[in-house]
Amino acid sequence: MPVDRVIDAAVELVDEVGPREFSMRLLAQRLGSSTATLYRHFAGKDEILVQVVERVLGEVHLHYPDLPAASWQDQLIAGADALFQTLKHHPRTVSLFDNHVPFGPHGLAGREAALSILLSTGFPPEIAAKAYTAVAHYVIGFAGQLHLDSTTTPDETQGLRTFYRSLDPARYPATVTSAPHLPGSLEDEFHFGLQLIVHGLARHLPSEGRGLPG
Amino acid sequence: MPVDRVIDAAVELVDEVGPREFSMRLLAQRLGSSTATLYRHFAGKDEILVQVVERVLGEVHLHYPDLPAASWQDQLIAGADALFQTLKHHPRTVSLFDNHVPFGPHGLAGREAALSILLSTGFPPEIAAKAYTAVAHYVIGFAGQLHLDSTTTPDETQGLRTFYRSLDPARYPATVTSAPHLPGSLEDEFHFGLQLIVHGLARHLPSEGRGLPG
DNA sequence: ACCTGAACACCGTTCAAGT
DNA sequence: ACCTGAACACCGTTCAAGT
């Protein structure tokens, strides 16, 4: 009956069994209730999963560091990283973020925070909007690799590196050369691209080139 | 019986009904066969979907422009754009790319092509590997928004803009200010972030700063 | 008012039985 | 050898019936 209790259980269930095995029956069982009861409180499975996404976004603030007076770049990076860290705690929910713009208060709050940093820094609204979209899609796209599907044939990271190294060097010379770094630490790779995006933004600032922070 | 014929039909079916409605029964029916026959040729649904991804990647080369002697930046962008254009033709397959590293020949070919550009430009293997990962995840993450789920409440683009503009400006000032540009043309937004990433890469080139193309 | 067992029309997958 | 109808154990969703 209490809606929050249902979503709590739903997040737990997705964390444990993944979105593919998540079912209304399992959820009802975990709540000691029946599926028909769930339908008295939610339109259906999809609505519950949408609220699972919102609940996860509600944890992002837990991963914000204390940044008293950081540069706009560091603030943006901290925001993107907070989302990434949150998704790391709920890796099996990431695919729920696909094909879905988060409209709930937590989704809007994250968007608002990022746009606010960009606008107050002096970016024009159009650039700010595009920058936010670029960063958001980058984080989600990257987070999708947090929980590699176990159906993937060589599914351990080590196996993947071995696989790349075992390729024919005549046919895939560049891949074999890069194999020891493919895939590296997901954390490092994530920050690498994030820095590229955020620092590249500077050239779209109207007062480009000069400008001291603070 | 012919494996290619099955995958052709599977791509068609995912394009038409989406991955959620895709089923072995529908696929068998379209082939004038039975599900049990499909299991004689494929381990299961997941294996078929993996091959659907490979088949889609096989179309990427169709979207490469002729670039006789372009800069490494333009070559990278062209490659990322070719993938993006391909996914635009099969928007409902994008979620199949999630949680899945493409191991087939077409997936490897794309990786090899990108790494080859980067290594021959002079990037160290570690940077090349990270750059490839960043670009790949960016493209996939962005392409995920190509086919917005119809379960999303305000699902037409115009409705989305209207929704953002209807928010309380006191609570979401930055979002409301950026509303006319949120979401803009997906194509424009995609290229904006792509340029950021690719041009940001230049600072990781050992011979940074100078260096004339061609 | 609030809940639910049982049903409906589906799934993915398997297997005995057909040619 | 190659195929398949029918079954098994599940789904999401609904509804008549219970308290």
Coordinates of C-alpha atoms (C1' of nucleotides) in Angstrom, one line a residue:
Chain A
M1 CA 0.0 0.0 0.0
P2 CA 2.6 2.7 0.8
V3 CA 3.9 3.8 -2.6
D4 CA 7.4 4.5 -1.3
R5 CA 7.7 1.0 0.1
V6 CA 6.8 -0.4 -3.3
I7 CA 9.5 1.7 -5.1
D8 CA 12.1 0.8 -2.4
A9 CA 11.4 -2.9 -3.0
A10 CA 11.5 -2.3 -6.8
V11 CA 14.9 -0.7 -6.6
E12 CA 16.2 -3.6 -4.5
L13 CA 14.8 -6.1 -6.9
V14 CA 16.3 -4.5 -10.0
D15 CA 19.6 -4.2 -8.2
E16 CA 19.5 -7.9 -7.4
V17 CA 18.0 -9.6 -10.4
G18 CA 18.4 -7.0 -13.2
P19 CA 15.7 -5.5 -15.3
R20 CA 15.1 -8.6 -17.4
E21 CA 14.3 -10.8 -14.5
F22 CA 12.3 -8.1 -12.7
S23 CA 8.6 -9.0 -12.7
M24 CA 5.4 -7.8 -11.1
R25 CA 5.0 -11.3 -9.6
L26 CA 8.5 -11.2 -7.9
L27 CA 7.8 -7.6 -6.7
A28 CA 4.4 -8.6 -5.2
Q29 CA 5.9 -11.6 -3.6
R30 CA 8.6 -9.5 -2.0
L31 CA 6.0 -7.2 -0.6
G32 CA 3.8 -10.1 0.6
S33 CA 1.0 -8.9 -1.6
S34 CA -0.4 -9.8 -5.0
T35 CA 0.1 -8.3 -8.5
A36 CA -3.5 -7.1 -8.7
T37 CA -2.8 -4.9 -5.7
L38 CA 0.2 -3.3 -7.4
Y39 CA -2.1 -2.4 -10.3
R40 CA -4.3 -0.5 -7.8
H41 CA -1.4 1.9 -7.1
F42 CA 0.5 1.9 -10.4
A43 CA -0.6 2.0 -14.0
G44 CA 1.7 -0.9 -14.8
K45 CA 5.3 -2.2 -14.9
D46 CA 6.6 0.7 -16.9
E47 CA 5.4 3.3 -14.4
I48 CA 7.1 1.5 -11.6
L49 CA 10.4 1.4 -13.6
V50 CA 10.1 5.1 -14.3
Q51 CA 9.8 5.7 -10.6
V52 CA 12.8 3.5 -10.0
V53 CA 14.8 5.8 -12.2
E54 CA 13.6 8.8 -10.2
R55 CA 14.5 7.1 -6.9
V56 CA 18.0 6.4 -8.1
L57 CA 18.4 10.0 -9.3
G58 CA 17.5 11.0 -5.7
E59 CA 20.7 9.5 -4.5
V60 CA 22.9 11.7 -6.7
H61 CA 23.2 14.4 -4.1
L62 CA 24.9 11.9 -1.8
H63 CA 27.9 11.8 -4.1
Y64 CA 28.5 15.5 -4.5
P65 CA 31.8 16.5 -2.9
D66 CA 32.1 19.8 -1.0
L67 CA 33.3 22.3 -3.5
P68 CA 33.4 25.7 -1.8
A69 CA 34.4 27.9 -4.7
A70 CA 35.5 25.6 -7.5
S71 CA 35.8 26.6 -11.2
W72 CA 32.8 26.0 -13.4
Q73 CA 34.7 23.1 -15.0
D74 CA 35.3 21.4 -11.7
Q75 CA 31.7 21.9 -10.7
L76 CA 30.4 20.4 -13.9
I77 CA 32.8 17.5 -13.6
A78 CA 31.7 16.9 -10.0
G79 CA 28.1 16.8 -11.1
A80 CA 28.7 14.3 -13.9
D81 CA 30.8 12.3 -11.5
A82 CA 28.1 12.3 -8.8
L83 CA 25.7 10.8 -11.4
F84 CA 28.3 8.3 -12.5
Q85 CA 29.0 7.2 -8.9
T86 CA 25.3 6.8 -8.2
L87 CA 24.9 4.6 -11.3
K88 CA 27.9 2.6 -10.1
H89 CA 25.8 1.7 -7.0
H90 CA 22.9 0.7 -9.1
P91 CA 24.5 -0.7 -12.3
R92 CA 21.6 -2.8 -13.3
T93 CA 19.3 0.2 -13.4
V94 CA 21.3 2.0 -16.1
S95 CA 19.4 0.5 -19.1
L96 CA 16.3 2.0 -17.6
F97 CA 17.7 5.4 -18.3
D98 CA 17.7 4.6 -22.0
N99 CA 15.0 6.0 -24.2
H100 CA 13.7 8.0 -21.3
V101 CA 14.0 11.7 -20.3
P102 CA 13.7 11.9 -16.5
F103 CA 10.9 14.3 -15.8
G104 CA 10.6 13.8 -12.0
P105 CA 11.9 16.4 -9.5
H106 CA 15.3 14.7 -9.1
G107 CA 15.9 14.6 -12.9
L108 CA 14.9 18.2 -13.2
A109 CA 17.0 19.2 -10.3
G110 CA 20.1 17.8 -11.9
R111 CA 19.4 19.5 -15.2
E112 CA 18.7 22.8 -13.4
A113 CA 21.9 22.6 -11.4
A114 CA 24.1 22.0 -14.5
L115 CA 22.3 24.7 -16.6
S116 CA 22.6 27.1 -13.7
I117 CA 26.4 26.7 -13.6
L118 CA 26.7 27.2 -17.3
L119 CA 24.4 30.2 -17.6
S120 CA 26.0 32.0 -14.7
T121 CA 29.4 31.3 -16.2
G122 CA 28.3 33.3 -19.2
F123 CA 27.4 30.6 -21.7
P124 CA 24.5 31.5 -24.1
P125 CA 21.4 29.4 -23.4
E126 CA 21.8 27.5 -26.6
I127 CA 25.3 26.4 -25.8
A128 CA 24.4 25.6 -22.2
A129 CA 21.6 23.4 -23.4
K130 CA 23.8 21.5 -25.8
A131 CA 26.6 21.2 -23.3
Y132 CA 24.2 19.7 -20.8
T133 CA 22.9 17.2 -23.3
A134 CA 26.4 16.2 -24.4
V135 CA 27.5 15.6 -20.8
A136 CA 24.4 13.8 -19.8
H137 CA 24.5 11.4 -22.8
Y138 CA 28.1 10.8 -22.3
V139 CA 27.6 9.8 -18.7
I140 CA 24.6 7.5 -19.5
G141 CA 26.4 6.0 -22.5
F142 CA 29.4 5.2 -20.4
A143 CA 27.5 3.9 -17.4
G144 CA 25.9 1.4 -19.8
Q145 CA 29.2 -0.5 -19.7
L146 CA 29.2 -0.6 -15.9
H147 CA 27.3 -3.9 -15.9
L148 CA 28.4 -5.9 -18.9
D149 CA 25.8 -8.4 -19.8
S150 CA 26.7 -11.8 -18.7
T151 CA 25.6 -13.1 -22.1
T152 CA 28.6 -11.5 -23.6
T153 CA 30.9 -14.3 -24.5
P154 CA 34.2 -13.3 -22.8
D155 CA 32.6 -11.5 -20.0
E156 CA 35.4 -10.9 -17.5
T157 CA 37.5 -7.9 -18.1
Q158 CA 40.7 -10.0 -18.2
G159 CA 39.2 -12.2 -20.8
L160 CA 38.4 -9.2 -22.9
R161 CA 41.9 -8.0 -22.9
T162 CA 43.2 -11.5 -23.7
F163 CA 40.6 -11.7 -26.6
Y164 CA 41.9 -8.4 -28.1
R165 CA 45.5 -9.6 -27.8
S166 CA 44.7 -12.9 -29.5
L167 CA 43.5 -11.2 -32.7
D168 CA 45.4 -11.5 -35.9
P169 CA 47.9 -8.6 -35.8
A170 CA 48.0 -8.4 -39.6
R171 CA 44.3 -7.8 -39.8
Y172 CA 43.8 -5.7 -36.6
P173 CA 47.2 -4.1 -36.0
A174 CA 45.9 -1.0 -34.2
T175 CA 43.6 -3.0 -32.0
V176 CA 46.4 -5.4 -30.9
T177 CA 48.8 -2.5 -30.2
S178 CA 46.2 -0.9 -28.0
A179 CA 45.1 -4.2 -26.4
P180 CA 46.9 -3.7 -23.0
H181 CA 44.8 -0.5 -22.5
L182 CA 41.5 -1.8 -23.8
P183 CA 39.5 -1.7 -21.6
G184 CA 41.4 0.1 -18.9
S185 CA 39.9 1.2 -15.6
L186 CA 36.4 2.4 -16.4
E187 CA 36.9 5.2 -13.9
D188 CA 39.9 6.5 -15.7
E189 CA 38.3 6.2 -19.1
F190 CA 35.2 8.0 -17.9
H191 CA 37.2 11.0 -16.6
F192 CA 39.3 11.2 -19.7
G193 CA 36.4 11.8 -22.0
L194 CA 34.7 14.0 -19.4
Q195 CA 37.7 16.3 -19.2
L196 CA 37.8 16.5 -23.0
I197 CA 34.2 17.6 -23.2
V198 CA 34.3 20.1 -20.3
H199 CA 37.5 21.7 -21.2
G200 CA 36.5 21.9 -24.8
L201 CA 33.6 23.9 -23.7
A202 CA 35.8 26.9 -22.8
R203 CA 36.2 27.8 -26.4
H204 CA 32.4 28.5 -26.6
L205 CA 32.6 31.1 -23.9
P206 CA 31.9 34.6 -25.3
S207 CA 34.8 36.0 -23.4
E208 CA 37.1 33.3 -24.7
G209 CA 40.8 33.1 -23.9
R210 CA 41.2 35.5 -21.0
G211 CA 39.0 35.5 -17.9
L212 CA 40.2 34.8 -14.4
P213 CA 38.1 32.7 -12.1
G214 CA 36.7 34.2 -8.9
Chain B
M1 CA 17.3 -22.6 -42.5
P2 CA 19.6 -20.0 -44.1
V3 CA 21.1 -18.1 -41.1
D4 CA 21.4 -14.8 -43.1
R5 CA 17.7 -15.0 -43.9
V6 CA 16.9 -15.3 -40.2
I7 CA 19.0 -12.3 -39.2
D8 CA 17.5 -10.2 -42.1
A9 CA 14.1 -11.0 -40.8
A10 CA 15.1 -10.3 -37.2
V11 CA 16.5 -6.8 -38.1
E12 CA 13.3 -6.0 -39.9
L13 CA 11.2 -7.2 -37.0
V14 CA 13.1 -5.2 -34.4
D15 CA 12.9 -2.1 -36.7
E16 CA 9.1 -2.6 -36.9
V17 CA 8.0 -3.6 -33.5
G18 CA 11.0 -2.7 -31.3
P19 CA 13.0 -5.0 -29.0
R20 CA 10.3 -5.3 -26.4
E21 CA 7.7 -6.7 -28.8
F22 CA 10.3 -8.8 -30.7
S23 CA 9.6 -12.5 -30.0
M24 CA 10.8 -15.8 -31.2
R25 CA 7.2 -16.6 -32.2
L26 CA 6.8 -13.5 -34.3
L27 CA 10.1 -14.2 -35.9
A28 CA 9.3 -17.8 -36.7
Q29 CA 5.9 -16.7 -38.1
R30 CA 7.5 -14.2 -40.4
L31 CA 9.8 -16.9 -41.6
G32 CA 7.0 -19.4 -42.1
S33 CA 8.6 -21.7 -39.7
S34 CA 8.4 -22.6 -36.0
T35 CA 10.3 -21.5 -32.9
A36 CA 11.7 -25.0 -32.4
T37 CA 13.4 -24.7 -35.8
L38 CA 15.0 -21.4 -34.7
Y39 CA 16.6 -23.2 -31.8
R40 CA 18.2 -25.6 -34.2
H41 CA 20.2 -22.7 -35.6
F42 CA 20.7 -20.3 -32.7
A43 CA 21.3 -20.9 -29.0
G44 CA 18.4 -18.6 -28.2
K45 CA 16.9 -15.1 -28.4
D46 CA 20.0 -13.4 -27.1
E47 CA 22.3 -14.9 -29.7
I48 CA 19.9 -13.7 -32.4
L49 CA 19.9 -10.2 -31.0
V50 CA 23.7 -10.1 -30.8
Q51 CA 23.8 -11.0 -34.5
V52 CA 21.2 -8.2 -35.2
V53 CA 23.7 -5.8 -33.7
E54 CA 26.5 -7.1 -35.9
R55 CA 24.3 -6.9 -39.0
V56 CA 23.5 -3.3 -38.2
L57 CA 27.2 -2.5 -37.7
G58 CA 27.7 -3.9 -41.2
E59 CA 25.8 -1.0 -42.6
V60 CA 28.1 1.7 -41.1
H61 CA 30.4 1.7 -44.2
L62 CA 27.5 2.9 -46.3
H63 CA 27.5 6.2 -44.4
Y64 CA 31.2 7.0 -44.8
P65 CA 31.7 10.0 -46.9
D66 CA 34.6 10.3 -49.4
L67 CA 37.5 11.9 -47.4
P68 CA 40.5 11.8 -49.7
A69 CA 43.0 13.4 -47.3
A70 CA 41.1 14.8 -44.4
S71 CA 42.6 15.7 -41.0
W72 CA 42.5 13.1 -38.3
Q73 CA 39.8 15.1 -36.5
D74 CA 37.6 15.1 -39.6
Q75 CA 38.2 11.4 -40.1
L76 CA 37.3 10.5 -36.5
I77 CA 34.2 12.7 -36.8
A78 CA 33.2 11.1 -40.0
G79 CA 33.5 7.6 -38.4
A80 CA 31.4 8.6 -35.4
D81 CA 28.9 10.2 -37.7
A82 CA 28.7 7.1 -39.9
L83 CA 27.8 5.1 -36.9
F84 CA 25.3 7.7 -35.8
Q85 CA 23.6 7.8 -39.2
T86 CA 23.4 4.0 -39.3
L87 CA 21.7 4.0 -35.9
K88 CA 19.3 6.6 -37.2
H89 CA 18.2 4.1 -39.8
H90 CA 17.7 1.5 -37.0
P91 CA 16.7 3.5 -34.0
R92 CA 14.9 0.7 -32.2
T93 CA 18.0 -1.4 -32.3
V94 CA 20.1 1.1 -30.2
S95 CA 19.2 -0.4 -26.8
L96 CA 20.6 -3.7 -28.1
F97 CA 24.0 -2.0 -28.1
D98 CA 23.8 -1.5 -24.3
N99 CA 25.7 -3.8 -22.0
H100 CA 27.3 -5.3 -25.0
V101 CA 30.8 -5.0 -26.6
P102 CA 30.5 -5.9 -30.3
F103 CA 32.9 -8.7 -30.9
G104 CA 31.9 -9.5 -34.5
P105 CA 34.0 -8.6 -37.5
H106 CA 32.1 -5.4 -38.1
G107 CA 32.4 -4.2 -34.6
L108 CA 36.1 -5.0 -34.6
A109 CA 36.6 -3.3 -38.0
G110 CA 35.1 0.0 -36.6
R111 CA 37.4 -0.2 -33.6
E112 CA 40.4 -1.0 -35.7
A113 CA 39.7 1.9 -38.1
A114 CA 39.4 4.5 -35.3
L115 CA 42.5 3.2 -33.4
S116 CA 44.5 3.2 -36.6
I117 CA 43.7 6.8 -37.3
L118 CA 44.7 7.8 -33.8
L119 CA 47.9 5.7 -33.6
S120 CA 49.2 6.9 -37.0
T121 CA 48.5 10.5 -35.9
G122 CA 50.9 9.9 -33.1
F123 CA 48.7 9.3 -30.1
P124 CA 50.2 6.9 -27.6
P125 CA 48.2 3.6 -27.4
E126 CA 46.8 4.4 -24.0
I127 CA 45.4 7.7 -25.2
A128 CA 44.1 6.1 -28.4
A129 CA 42.3 3.4 -26.5
K130 CA 40.6 5.9 -24.1
A131 CA 39.7 8.3 -27.0
Y132 CA 38.1 5.5 -28.9
T133 CA 36.1 4.4 -25.8
A134 CA 35.0 8.0 -25.1
V135 CA 33.8 8.6 -28.6
A136 CA 32.1 5.2 -28.9
H137 CA 30.2 5.6 -25.6
Y138 CA 29.2 9.2 -26.5
V139 CA 27.7 8.0 -29.8
I140 CA 25.8 5.1 -28.3
G141 CA 24.6 7.2 -25.4
F142 CA 23.4 9.9 -27.7
A143 CA 21.8 7.4 -30.1
G144 CA 19.7 6.1 -27.2
Q145 CA 17.7 9.2 -27.5
L146 CA 16.9 8.6 -31.2
H147 CA 13.8 6.7 -30.4
L148 CA 12.2 8.1 -27.3
D149 CA 10.1 5.5 -25.6
S150 CA 6.4 6.2 -26.3
T151 CA 5.7 5.5 -22.6
T152 CA 7.4 8.8 -21.8
T153 CA 4.6 11.1 -20.8
P154 CA 5.1 14.1 -23.1
D155 CA 6.5 12.1 -25.9
E156 CA 6.5 14.5 -28.9
T157 CA 9.5 16.9 -29.1
Q158 CA 7.2 19.9 -29.2
G159 CA 5.5 18.7 -26.1
L160 CA 8.8 18.4 -24.4
R161 CA 9.8 22.0 -25.1
T162 CA 6.4 23.1 -23.9
F163 CA 6.8 21.1 -20.8
Y164 CA 10.1 22.7 -19.9
R165 CA 8.7 26.2 -20.5
S166 CA 5.7 25.5 -18.3
L167 CA 7.9 24.9 -15.3
D168 CA 7.9 27.3 -12.3
P169 CA 10.6 29.9 -13.3
A170 CA 11.3 30.5 -9.6
R171 CA 12.2 26.9 -9.0
Y172 CA 13.9 26.1 -12.3
P173 CA 15.1 29.4 -13.7
A174 CA 18.0 28.0 -15.7
T175 CA 15.9 25.3 -17.3
V176 CA 13.2 27.7 -18.3
T177 CA 15.7 30.1 -19.8
S178 CA 17.2 27.3 -21.9
A179 CA 13.8 25.8 -22.7
P180 CA 13.7 27.0 -26.4
H181 CA 16.9 25.1 -27.0
L182 CA 16.0 22.0 -25.1
P183 CA 15.9 19.7 -26.9
G184 CA 17.2 21.2 -30.1
S185 CA 18.0 19.3 -33.3
L186 CA 19.4 16.0 -32.2
E187 CA 21.8 16.2 -35.1
D188 CA 23.2 19.6 -34.0
E189 CA 23.5 18.5 -30.4
F190 CA 25.3 15.4 -31.4
H191 CA 27.9 17.2 -33.5
F192 CA 28.4 19.8 -30.8
G193 CA 29.6 17.3 -28.2
L194 CA 31.5 15.3 -30.8
Q195 CA 33.5 18.4 -31.8
L196 CA 34.3 19.0 -28.1
I197 CA 35.7 15.5 -27.6
V198 CA 37.6 15.3 -30.9
H199 CA 39.1 18.8 -30.7
G200 CA 39.9 18.4 -27.0
L201 CA 42.0 15.4 -28.0
A202 CA 44.6 17.5 -29.7
R203 CA 46.0 18.6 -26.3
H204 CA 47.0 14.9 -25.7
L205 CA 49.1 14.7 -28.8
P206 CA 52.8 14.5 -27.9
S207 CA 53.7 17.2 -30.5
E208 CA 51.1 19.5 -29.1
G209 CA 50.5 23.0 -30.3
R210 CA 52.3 23.0 -33.6
G211 CA 51.9 20.5 -36.5
L212 CA 50.5 21.2 -39.9
P213 CA 48.1 18.7 -41.5
G214 CA 49.1 17.1 -44.8
Chain C
dA1 C1' -13.2 0.8 0.2
dC2 C1' -9.5 -2.3 -0.2
dC3 C1' -7.6 -6.6 -1.6
dT4 C1' -6.9 -11.1 -4.4
dG5 C1' -7.3 -15.9 -6.8
dA6 C1' -7.8 -17.2 -11.0
dA7 C1' -8.0 -16.4 -15.6
dC8 C1' -6.5 -14.5 -20.4
dA9 C1' -3.3 -14.1 -23.9
dC10 C1' 1.1 -14.0 -24.3
dC11 C1' 6.5 -15.2 -23.5
dG12 C1' 11.4 -18.4 -24.1
dT13 C1' 12.6 -22.9 -24.3
dT14 C1' 12.4 -28.0 -24.8
dC15 C1' 11.2 -32.6 -26.4
dA16 C1' 8.7 -36.4 -28.0
dA17 C1' 7.1 -37.4 -32.2
dG18 C1' 6.7 -37.0 -37.1
dT19 C1' 8.7 -37.0 -42.3
Chain D
dA1 C1' 18.9 -35.6 -40.9
dC2 C1' 15.7 -32.0 -40.5
dC3 C1' 11.5 -30.2 -38.8
dT4 C1' 7.5 -29.2 -35.5
dG5 C1' 3.1 -29.4 -32.4
dA6 C1' 2.4 -29.3 -28.0
dA7 C1' 3.9 -28.8 -23.6
dC8 C1' 6.4 -26.4 -19.4
dA9 C1' 7.1 -22.7 -16.5
dC10 C1' 6.9 -18.4 -16.8
dC11 C1' 5.2 -13.2 -18.2
dG12 C1' 1.8 -8.4 -17.8
dT13 C1' -2.6 -7.4 -17.0
dT14 C1' -7.6 -7.8 -15.8
dC15 C1' -11.8 -8.9 -13.3
dA16 C1' -15.1 -11.3 -10.8
dA17 C1' -15.5 -12.4 -6.3
dG18 C1' -14.3 -11.9 -1.5
dT19 C1' -13.8 -9.1 3.3

